[in-house]
Amino acid sequence: MKAVALRHWRAQARQPGYWYILIALPVLDAIMFASIGVAYGEDDRPVAVLVTGIMLFHLVWQLTLNAALGFLEEIWSSNLLNLMTTPLREHEFLAGLTLISLVRTAVGIILVGLTGAVLYSVSPTSAGLVLIPGAMILLLFGWAVSLGVIALVLRYGESAEVFSWGFIFLLIPLSGVFYPTEALPGVLQPVSQIVPITQVFDAIRIGLDGGGIAWGQLSIALAGTLVTALLAVMLLKKMLHSFRTKGLVTNFS
Amino acid sequence: MGAYLSARGLRKQFKDTVAVGGVDVAVGQGERVALVGPNGAGKTTTLLMLLGAIEPDEGVVEINGRNLAHDRVGAMAGVGFAAGYLPLPRYLSVRETLEFFASLHGLSDPQAAVNGALAQWGIERLADQKTQTLSSGQGTLVGLAKAILHEPELVVLDEPTASLDPEVAYRVRQGLLRLNEDLGTAILVTSHDMREVELLGQRLVFLARGEVLHEGPPADVVAATGDADLEALFLRVAGIGQGAGS
């Protein structure tokens, strides 16, 4: 696990694109959303909602993106066959990717929080203690999505690369990161309720309004996220089997 | 000579095409075996099944007595692999790359293993160079260093000298012979260069259309088929040229 994480840290540290994703995107997103809050809000609450929202968005997105990009790096390097002919186990490889993704995700959300705090005087912890279980559920969800994306890349190759950054963008508007899902068109509101992380963002908004920890919403979110994680693991196992039986490694060598 | 690697009845079909149709392959301790055949004969598919990268439809692979399907990690612990066409991870130095693979093999002293492997192929000067800046020949030598880091019992090589200039190809062949003679490392190699096959292969397994067509020491196979030499046999099987046995 440590060897995989170190290998990816070294490779990513030497590519400017990874630094851009790590540093520039979180800061720019924080500035953009906080400024929208300042421009259209009558008090500090919209800024707090938007900064907290973008921070949590990066929590999910960065984890998914970095894990998927780490796996894609092996494909771009044509390194899968090298790895498959060592005693490395699949779960050790995934653990290494997850570790480096967590580190990068931590850097990203710290930058969003600092930007909000320093430039807009918004505390990144305005929502209170609900942030802790909320962040845990979002991390689990992001990890599950990253497994799903890796599974799709295994099966469909680089053409599935778009899911590495695009899948979360599909879920973000539906899950109400920046607004209550009642703001969605009526036809989309039922859809938003089956996205597991919708309940997390509801709970965060309750926290921002001083309502404490909404355990009910968090429990529903956790249950949905666990189901998502289970489905992702099953999909990955199926795609790994398909990868070996169809001889797809030759497409990446 | 006991078989270090033994595969029986390997079969693989992709859609309607039978890539490998019931192949047996064995490599003894310290033995050098060449897997040869024209394009489409099933060499690479066979090799990848022997390495566990492709799952056979039928058949069993055992390495050092361990069933590859049930104990891949244990089976692969004593195997090294390199292919002439396979790049190395980008953005790492040669030393970092080799240390990474040494760690994957669980070596307690990766640095010593890396130094030894670099010395084995005479490429110590490349240690700090980034992998993406290596020439094709240098990349092949680093790939070979990767394959022997953990002092494997068996090295599997797919086209190790493909697109190399004669000088580097010579160094590769001599290095492999040294490895075999000095350390008793078994070698399973595929190649389209029949002179290389004669030099490296104590025994050859000749595949055609996914089946074993001939097997034995190169000279015996040539004598049995009546072809002028291995190249003539190869060309005849490939449907080109007129071997004596045709």
Coordinates of C-alpha atoms in Angstrom, one line a residue:
Chain A
M1 CA 0.0 0.0 0.0
K2 CA 2.8 2.4 1.0
A3 CA 4.7 1.6 -2.2
V4 CA 1.7 2.3 -4.4
A5 CA 0.9 5.6 -2.6
L6 CA 4.6 6.7 -2.8
R7 CA 4.8 5.8 -6.5
H8 CA 1.7 7.9 -7.2
W9 CA 2.7 10.8 -5.1
R10 CA 6.0 11.0 -7.0
A11 CA 4.4 10.7 -10.4
Q12 CA 1.7 13.3 -9.6
A13 CA 4.0 15.7 -7.9
R14 CA 5.9 16.0 -11.2
Q15 CA 2.9 16.8 -13.4
P16 CA 1.6 20.4 -13.4
G17 CA -1.9 19.3 -14.1
Y18 CA -2.1 17.5 -10.7
W19 CA -0.9 20.7 -8.9
Y20 CA -3.6 22.7 -10.7
I21 CA -6.3 20.2 -9.5
L22 CA -4.8 20.2 -6.0
I23 CA -4.4 23.9 -5.4
A24 CA -5.9 26.1 -8.1
L25 CA -9.3 24.5 -8.5
P26 CA -10.3 24.4 -4.8
V27 CA -9.2 28.0 -4.2
L28 CA -10.9 29.3 -7.4
D29 CA -14.1 27.4 -6.6
A30 CA -14.1 28.9 -3.1
I31 CA -13.6 32.4 -4.4
M32 CA -16.3 32.0 -7.0
F33 CA -19.0 30.5 -4.7
A34 CA -18.2 32.8 -1.8
S35 CA -18.4 35.9 -4.0
I36 CA -21.8 34.8 -5.3
G37 CA -22.9 34.6 -1.7
V38 CA -21.5 38.1 -1.0
A39 CA -23.1 39.5 -4.1
Y40 CA -26.6 38.1 -3.7
G41 CA -26.9 37.5 0.0
E42 CA -28.2 39.9 2.6
D43 CA -26.2 38.5 5.5
D44 CA -23.4 36.0 6.1
R45 CA -25.5 32.8 5.8
P46 CA -25.4 32.4 2.0
V47 CA -21.6 32.8 2.1
A48 CA -21.4 30.1 4.8
V49 CA -23.8 27.8 2.9
L50 CA -21.8 28.2 -0.3
V51 CA -18.4 27.9 1.2
T52 CA -19.4 24.8 3.2
G53 CA -21.0 23.4 0.1
I54 CA -18.0 23.8 -2.1
M55 CA -15.8 22.4 0.6
L56 CA -17.9 19.3 0.9
F57 CA -18.3 19.1 -2.9
H58 CA -14.5 19.0 -3.1
L59 CA -14.4 16.3 -0.5
V60 CA -16.4 14.0 -2.7
W61 CA -15.1 15.1 -6.1
Q62 CA -11.4 15.2 -5.2
L63 CA -11.5 11.7 -3.7
T64 CA -13.2 10.3 -6.8
L65 CA -11.1 12.2 -9.2
N66 CA -7.8 11.5 -7.6
A67 CA -8.4 7.8 -7.2
A68 CA -9.7 7.5 -10.8
L69 CA -6.7 9.6 -12.1
G70 CA -4.3 7.4 -10.2
F71 CA -5.7 4.3 -11.8
L72 CA -5.7 6.1 -15.2
E73 CA -2.0 6.9 -14.7
E74 CA -1.4 3.2 -14.6
I75 CA -3.2 2.9 -17.9
W76 CA -1.5 5.9 -19.5
S77 CA 1.8 4.3 -18.4
S78 CA 0.8 0.9 -19.8
N79 CA 1.8 -0.3 -16.3
L80 CA -1.1 -2.7 -15.6
L81 CA 0.6 -5.7 -16.9
N82 CA 3.7 -4.9 -14.9
L83 CA 1.6 -4.7 -11.8
M84 CA -0.4 -7.8 -12.5
T85 CA 2.7 -9.9 -12.8
T86 CA 3.9 -9.1 -9.3
P87 CA 2.5 -10.4 -6.0
L88 CA 0.5 -7.2 -5.5
R89 CA -3.1 -7.9 -4.5
E90 CA -5.9 -5.8 -5.9
H91 CA -7.0 -4.5 -2.5
E92 CA -3.5 -3.4 -1.7
F93 CA -3.3 -1.5 -4.9
L94 CA -6.7 0.2 -4.2
A95 CA -5.7 0.9 -0.6
G96 CA -2.6 2.7 -1.9
L97 CA -4.6 4.8 -4.4
T98 CA -7.1 5.6 -1.7
L99 CA -4.4 6.8 0.7
I100 CA -2.9 9.2 -1.8
S101 CA -6.3 10.4 -2.8
L102 CA -7.2 11.1 0.8
V103 CA -4.1 13.1 1.3
R104 CA -4.8 15.2 -1.8
T105 CA -8.5 15.6 -0.8
A106 CA -7.4 16.8 2.6
V107 CA -5.2 19.4 1.0
G108 CA -8.0 20.5 -1.3
I109 CA -10.6 21.0 1.5
I110 CA -8.1 22.7 3.8
L111 CA -7.5 25.2 1.0
V112 CA -11.2 25.8 0.5
G113 CA -11.7 26.3 4.2
L114 CA -8.7 28.7 4.4
T115 CA -9.9 30.7 1.4
G116 CA -13.3 31.1 3.0
A117 CA -11.8 32.0 6.4
V118 CA -9.1 34.4 5.2
L119 CA -10.8 36.2 2.3
Y120 CA -14.5 36.0 3.4
S121 CA -14.3 35.7 7.2
V122 CA -16.4 32.5 7.1
S123 CA -15.5 29.7 9.4
P124 CA -15.2 26.4 7.6
T125 CA -16.7 24.8 10.7
S126 CA -19.9 27.0 10.8
A127 CA -22.1 23.9 10.5
G128 CA -20.7 22.5 13.7
L129 CA -20.2 18.9 14.7
V130 CA -22.4 17.6 12.0
L131 CA -19.5 18.1 9.7
I132 CA -17.7 15.1 11.2
P133 CA -20.2 12.4 10.4
G134 CA -21.3 14.2 7.3
A135 CA -17.7 14.3 5.9
M136 CA -17.2 10.6 6.8
I137 CA -20.3 9.6 4.8
L138 CA -19.2 11.8 1.9
L139 CA -15.8 10.2 1.9
L140 CA -17.3 6.8 1.9
F141 CA -19.6 7.8 -1.0
G142 CA -16.7 9.3 -2.9
W143 CA -14.7 6.1 -2.4
A144 CA -17.6 4.0 -3.7
V145 CA -17.9 6.2 -6.8
S146 CA -14.2 5.9 -7.4
L147 CA -14.4 2.1 -7.3
G148 CA -17.3 2.3 -9.8
V149 CA -15.3 4.6 -12.1
I150 CA -12.3 2.3 -11.9
A151 CA -14.6 -0.7 -12.8
L152 CA -15.9 1.2 -15.8
V153 CA -12.4 2.1 -17.0
L154 CA -11.3 -1.5 -16.6
R155 CA -14.1 -2.7 -18.8
Y156 CA -14.4 0.2 -21.3
G157 CA -10.9 1.6 -21.3
E158 CA -10.0 5.2 -21.6
S159 CA -13.4 6.0 -23.2
A160 CA -14.7 5.7 -19.6
E161 CA -12.3 8.4 -18.4
V162 CA -14.9 11.1 -18.5
F163 CA -16.7 9.4 -15.5
S164 CA -13.6 10.2 -13.4
W165 CA -14.5 13.8 -13.2
G166 CA -18.0 13.9 -14.7
F167 CA -20.0 11.4 -12.6
I168 CA -20.0 13.6 -9.5
F169 CA -21.2 16.6 -11.6
L170 CA -24.3 14.5 -12.4
L171 CA -25.0 14.0 -8.7
I172 CA -24.1 17.4 -7.4
P173 CA -27.1 19.4 -8.7
L174 CA -29.4 16.6 -7.7
S175 CA -28.1 16.2 -4.2
G176 CA -28.6 19.9 -3.3
V177 CA -25.1 20.9 -2.3
F178 CA -25.8 24.6 -2.4
Y179 CA -29.6 24.7 -2.0
P180 CA -32.5 22.7 -0.5
T181 CA -33.7 20.1 -3.0
E182 CA -37.1 21.8 -2.9
A183 CA -35.5 24.4 -5.2
L184 CA -35.2 21.7 -7.9
P185 CA -37.9 21.4 -10.6
G186 CA -40.7 19.2 -9.3
V187 CA -39.9 16.4 -11.7
L188 CA -36.4 16.1 -10.3
Q189 CA -37.2 16.2 -6.6
P190 CA -38.1 12.5 -6.3
V191 CA -34.8 11.7 -8.1
S192 CA -32.9 13.8 -5.7
Q193 CA -34.2 11.7 -2.8
I194 CA -32.6 8.5 -4.1
V195 CA -29.1 10.1 -4.2
P196 CA -27.7 9.0 -0.9
I197 CA -25.7 12.2 -0.2
T198 CA -28.7 14.5 -0.5
Q199 CA -29.5 13.8 3.1
V200 CA -26.0 14.7 4.2
F201 CA -26.3 18.2 2.6
D202 CA -29.7 18.5 4.3
A203 CA -28.1 17.7 7.6
I204 CA -25.3 20.2 7.0
R205 CA -27.9 23.0 6.3
I206 CA -29.7 22.1 9.5
G207 CA -26.3 22.4 11.3
L208 CA -25.7 25.8 9.7
D209 CA -29.0 27.0 11.0
G210 CA -28.0 25.9 14.5
G211 CA -30.2 22.8 14.5
G212 CA -27.5 20.4 15.8
I213 CA -26.8 17.0 14.3
A214 CA -29.7 15.6 12.2
W215 CA -29.1 12.0 13.0
G216 CA -32.2 10.9 11.0
Q217 CA -30.9 12.4 7.7
L218 CA -27.4 11.1 8.4
S219 CA -28.7 7.6 9.1
I220 CA -30.6 7.5 5.8
A221 CA -27.5 8.9 4.0
L222 CA -25.3 6.3 5.6
A223 CA -27.6 3.4 4.7
G224 CA -27.8 4.6 1.0
T225 CA -24.0 5.1 0.9
L226 CA -23.4 1.6 2.3
V227 CA -25.7 0.2 -0.4
T228 CA -23.8 2.3 -3.0
A229 CA -20.5 1.0 -1.7
L230 CA -21.7 -2.6 -1.8
L231 CA -22.9 -2.2 -5.4
A232 CA -19.6 -0.5 -6.4
V233 CA -17.5 -3.4 -4.9
M234 CA -19.7 -5.9 -6.7
L235 CA -19.4 -4.0 -10.0
L236 CA -15.6 -3.8 -9.5
K237 CA -15.3 -7.6 -8.8
K238 CA -17.4 -8.3 -11.9
M239 CA -15.3 -6.0 -14.1
L240 CA -12.1 -7.5 -12.7
H241 CA -13.3 -10.9 -13.6
S242 CA -14.3 -9.7 -17.0
F243 CA -11.0 -8.0 -17.4
R244 CA -9.1 -11.3 -16.8
T245 CA -11.4 -13.6 -18.8
K246 CA -11.7 -11.3 -21.8
G247 CA -7.9 -10.7 -21.9
L248 CA -8.4 -6.9 -21.8
V249 CA -5.0 -6.4 -20.3
T250 CA -3.7 -6.6 -23.9
N251 CA -5.6 -3.4 -24.7
F252 CA -3.5 -1.6 -22.1
S253 CA 0.0 -3.0 -22.9
Chain B
M1 CA 14.6 -31.9 -13.7
G2 CA 11.4 -31.1 -11.8
A3 CA 9.0 -28.6 -13.4
Y4 CA 9.0 -25.2 -11.8
L5 CA 6.2 -24.1 -14.0
S6 CA 3.6 -26.6 -15.3
A7 CA 0.6 -25.8 -17.4
R8 CA -1.8 -28.4 -18.6
G9 CA -4.7 -28.2 -21.1
L10 CA -4.7 -24.4 -21.4
R11 CA -7.5 -23.3 -23.6
K12 CA -8.7 -19.8 -24.4
Q13 CA -11.4 -18.6 -26.8
F14 CA -12.2 -15.0 -27.6
K15 CA -15.7 -14.9 -29.1
D16 CA -15.5 -17.3 -32.1
T17 CA -11.8 -17.5 -32.2
V18 CA -9.9 -20.2 -30.4
A19 CA -6.6 -18.4 -29.5
V20 CA -5.2 -21.3 -27.5
G21 CA -6.6 -24.8 -27.9
G22 CA -5.3 -27.1 -25.2
V23 CA -1.7 -26.3 -24.7
D24 CA 0.7 -28.0 -22.3
V25 CA 3.8 -26.1 -21.2
A26 CA 6.4 -27.0 -18.7
V27 CA 9.6 -25.2 -17.6
G28 CA 12.0 -27.2 -15.4
Q29 CA 14.2 -25.8 -12.6
G30 CA 17.0 -23.8 -14.3
E31 CA 15.7 -24.7 -17.8
R32 CA 15.6 -22.4 -20.8
V33 CA 12.5 -22.8 -22.9
A34 CA 11.5 -20.8 -26.0
L35 CA 7.9 -20.4 -27.0
V36 CA 7.8 -19.7 -30.7
G37 CA 5.3 -19.5 -33.5
P38 CA 4.0 -17.2 -36.2
N39 CA 1.8 -14.2 -35.5
G40 CA -1.5 -15.4 -34.1
A41 CA -0.1 -18.7 -32.9
G42 CA -1.2 -17.9 -29.4
K43 CA 2.2 -17.2 -27.8
T44 CA 1.3 -14.0 -26.0
T45 CA -2.1 -15.4 -24.8
T46 CA -0.4 -18.5 -23.5
L47 CA 2.2 -16.4 -21.8
L48 CA -0.4 -14.1 -20.2
M49 CA -2.3 -17.2 -18.9
L50 CA 0.9 -18.5 -17.5
L51 CA 1.4 -15.2 -15.7
G52 CA -2.2 -15.0 -14.4
A53 CA -3.0 -11.9 -16.4
I54 CA -5.6 -13.8 -18.5
E55 CA -7.8 -16.4 -17.0
P56 CA -7.9 -19.6 -19.1
D57 CA -11.3 -21.1 -20.1
E58 CA -9.8 -24.5 -19.2
G59 CA -6.6 -25.8 -17.9
V60 CA -4.4 -25.5 -14.8
V61 CA -1.2 -23.5 -14.2
E62 CA 1.1 -24.5 -11.3
I63 CA 4.2 -22.5 -10.4
N64 CA 6.5 -24.0 -7.8
G65 CA 3.7 -26.4 -6.9
R66 CA 1.2 -23.6 -6.3
N67 CA -2.0 -23.4 -8.3
L68 CA -2.0 -20.0 -10.0
A69 CA -5.8 -19.7 -9.9
H70 CA -6.0 -20.2 -6.2
D71 CA -2.7 -18.7 -4.9
R72 CA -1.6 -16.1 -7.4
V73 CA 0.5 -14.2 -4.9
G74 CA 2.4 -17.3 -3.7
A75 CA 2.8 -18.5 -7.3
M76 CA 4.1 -15.2 -8.6
A77 CA 6.5 -14.7 -5.8
G78 CA 9.3 -16.5 -7.7
V79 CA 8.5 -15.2 -11.1
G80 CA 9.9 -12.1 -12.9
F81 CA 8.4 -10.7 -16.1
A82 CA 9.6 -8.3 -18.8
A83 CA 8.4 -7.6 -22.3
G84 CA 10.2 -5.6 -25.0
Y85 CA 7.0 -3.7 -25.8
L86 CA 6.1 -2.8 -22.2
P87 CA 6.9 0.7 -21.0
L88 CA 7.8 1.6 -17.5
P89 CA 5.8 3.9 -15.2
R90 CA 6.2 7.6 -16.2
Y91 CA 7.6 10.4 -14.2
L92 CA 9.8 8.2 -12.0
S93 CA 13.5 7.8 -12.1
V94 CA 14.9 4.4 -12.9
R95 CA 15.9 3.9 -9.3
E96 CA 12.4 5.0 -8.0
T97 CA 10.8 2.6 -10.5
L98 CA 12.9 -0.3 -9.5
E99 CA 12.5 0.4 -5.8
F100 CA 8.7 0.5 -6.3
F101 CA 8.7 -3.0 -7.9
A102 CA 11.2 -4.3 -5.2
S103 CA 8.7 -3.1 -2.6
L104 CA 5.9 -4.9 -4.3
H105 CA 7.9 -8.1 -4.0
G106 CA 8.3 -7.4 -0.3
L107 CA 12.1 -7.1 -0.3
S108 CA 13.5 -6.0 3.0
D109 CA 16.3 -4.0 1.4
P110 CA 15.0 -2.6 -1.9
Q111 CA 18.0 -0.4 -2.4
A112 CA 20.5 -3.3 -2.4
A113 CA 18.2 -5.2 -4.8
V114 CA 18.1 -2.3 -7.1
N115 CA 21.9 -1.8 -7.0
G116 CA 22.4 -5.5 -7.8
A117 CA 19.9 -5.5 -10.7
L118 CA 21.4 -2.3 -12.2
A119 CA 24.9 -3.8 -11.9
Q120 CA 23.7 -7.1 -13.5
W121 CA 22.7 -5.3 -16.7
G122 CA 25.5 -2.7 -16.5
I123 CA 23.1 0.3 -16.3
E124 CA 24.1 1.9 -13.0
R125 CA 24.5 5.2 -14.9
L126 CA 20.8 5.3 -15.7
A127 CA 19.7 5.2 -12.1
D128 CA 18.7 8.8 -11.8
Q129 CA 17.3 9.2 -15.3
K130 CA 13.5 9.5 -15.7
T131 CA 11.9 6.5 -17.4
Q132 CA 10.2 8.5 -20.1
T133 CA 13.6 9.8 -21.3
L134 CA 15.1 6.3 -21.8
S135 CA 15.8 5.0 -25.3
S136 CA 14.1 1.8 -26.3
G137 CA 17.2 -0.3 -25.6
Q138 CA 17.7 1.4 -22.2
G139 CA 14.0 0.8 -21.3
T140 CA 14.4 -2.9 -22.2
L141 CA 17.4 -3.2 -19.9
V142 CA 15.6 -1.5 -17.1
G143 CA 12.6 -3.8 -17.7
L144 CA 15.0 -6.7 -17.4
A145 CA 16.5 -5.3 -14.2
K146 CA 12.9 -5.0 -12.8
A147 CA 12.3 -8.7 -13.7
I148 CA 15.3 -10.0 -11.7
L149 CA 15.1 -7.6 -8.6
H150 CA 13.8 -10.4 -6.4
E151 CA 16.1 -13.1 -7.7
P152 CA 13.2 -15.1 -9.2
E153 CA 13.4 -18.8 -9.9
L154 CA 11.8 -18.2 -13.3
V155 CA 12.0 -15.2 -15.6
V156 CA 9.3 -14.9 -18.3
L157 CA 10.2 -12.7 -21.3
D158 CA 8.0 -11.7 -24.1
E159 CA 10.0 -10.5 -27.1
P160 CA 12.9 -9.1 -25.0
T161 CA 15.0 -8.0 -27.9
A162 CA 12.3 -6.8 -30.2
S163 CA 13.3 -3.5 -31.9
L164 CA 16.7 -3.4 -30.2
D165 CA 19.9 -2.7 -32.0
P166 CA 22.3 -5.6 -32.4
E167 CA 24.6 -4.4 -29.6
V168 CA 21.9 -4.2 -27.0
A169 CA 20.2 -7.4 -28.2
Y170 CA 23.6 -9.1 -27.8
R171 CA 23.9 -7.7 -24.2
V172 CA 20.4 -8.9 -23.4
R173 CA 21.1 -12.5 -24.7
Q174 CA 24.4 -12.7 -22.9
G175 CA 22.9 -11.4 -19.7
L176 CA 20.1 -13.9 -19.8
L177 CA 22.6 -16.8 -20.4
R178 CA 24.7 -15.5 -17.4
L179 CA 21.7 -15.3 -15.3
N180 CA 20.8 -18.9 -16.1
E181 CA 24.3 -20.3 -15.7
D182 CA 25.3 -18.3 -12.6
L183 CA 22.1 -18.3 -10.6
G184 CA 20.2 -21.2 -12.2
T185 CA 17.3 -19.0 -13.1
A186 CA 14.9 -20.7 -15.4
I187 CA 13.9 -18.7 -18.5
L188 CA 10.7 -18.9 -20.6
V189 CA 11.1 -16.6 -23.6
T190 CA 9.2 -15.8 -26.8
S191 CA 11.0 -14.4 -29.8
H192 CA 10.6 -14.1 -33.5
D193 CA 14.4 -14.2 -33.9
M194 CA 15.2 -17.8 -34.7
R195 CA 18.9 -17.4 -34.0
E196 CA 18.0 -16.1 -30.6
V197 CA 15.7 -19.0 -30.0
E198 CA 18.5 -21.4 -30.9
L199 CA 20.9 -19.6 -28.5
L200 CA 18.5 -19.2 -25.6
G201 CA 16.2 -22.2 -25.9
Q202 CA 17.5 -25.5 -24.6
R203 CA 14.0 -26.7 -25.6
L204 CA 11.4 -25.0 -27.7
V205 CA 7.6 -25.2 -27.8
F206 CA 6.5 -24.4 -31.3
L207 CA 2.9 -23.1 -31.4
A208 CA 0.7 -22.8 -34.5
R209 CA -3.0 -21.8 -34.5
G210 CA -3.2 -22.2 -30.8
E211 CA -1.7 -25.7 -30.5
V212 CA 1.7 -27.2 -29.9
L213 CA 3.0 -28.2 -33.3
H214 CA 6.5 -29.3 -32.2
E215 CA 8.4 -29.6 -28.9
G216 CA 12.0 -30.5 -28.0
P217 CA 15.5 -29.2 -28.4
P218 CA 15.8 -26.9 -31.4
A219 CA 18.2 -29.2 -33.3
D220 CA 16.0 -32.2 -32.7
V221 CA 12.9 -30.4 -33.9
V222 CA 14.6 -29.2 -37.0
A223 CA 15.9 -32.7 -37.7
A224 CA 12.5 -34.3 -37.1
T225 CA 10.8 -31.9 -39.5
G226 CA 13.5 -32.1 -42.2
D227 CA 13.7 -28.4 -42.6
A228 CA 17.0 -26.7 -43.3
D229 CA 16.9 -24.8 -40.0
L230 CA 14.6 -23.3 -37.5
E231 CA 13.9 -20.2 -39.7
A232 CA 12.9 -22.4 -42.6
L233 CA 10.6 -24.3 -40.3
F234 CA 9.1 -21.1 -39.0
L235 CA 8.5 -19.7 -42.5
R236 CA 7.0 -23.0 -43.7
V237 CA 4.5 -23.0 -40.8
A238 CA 3.8 -19.4 -41.4
G239 CA 2.9 -20.3 -45.0
I240 CA 5.9 -18.6 -46.5
G241 CA 8.8 -20.4 -48.2
Q242 CA 9.5 -24.0 -48.9
G243 CA 11.0 -25.9 -46.0
A244 CA 12.6 -29.3 -46.7
G245 CA 9.8 -30.9 -44.7
S246 CA 7.0 -29.4 -46.7

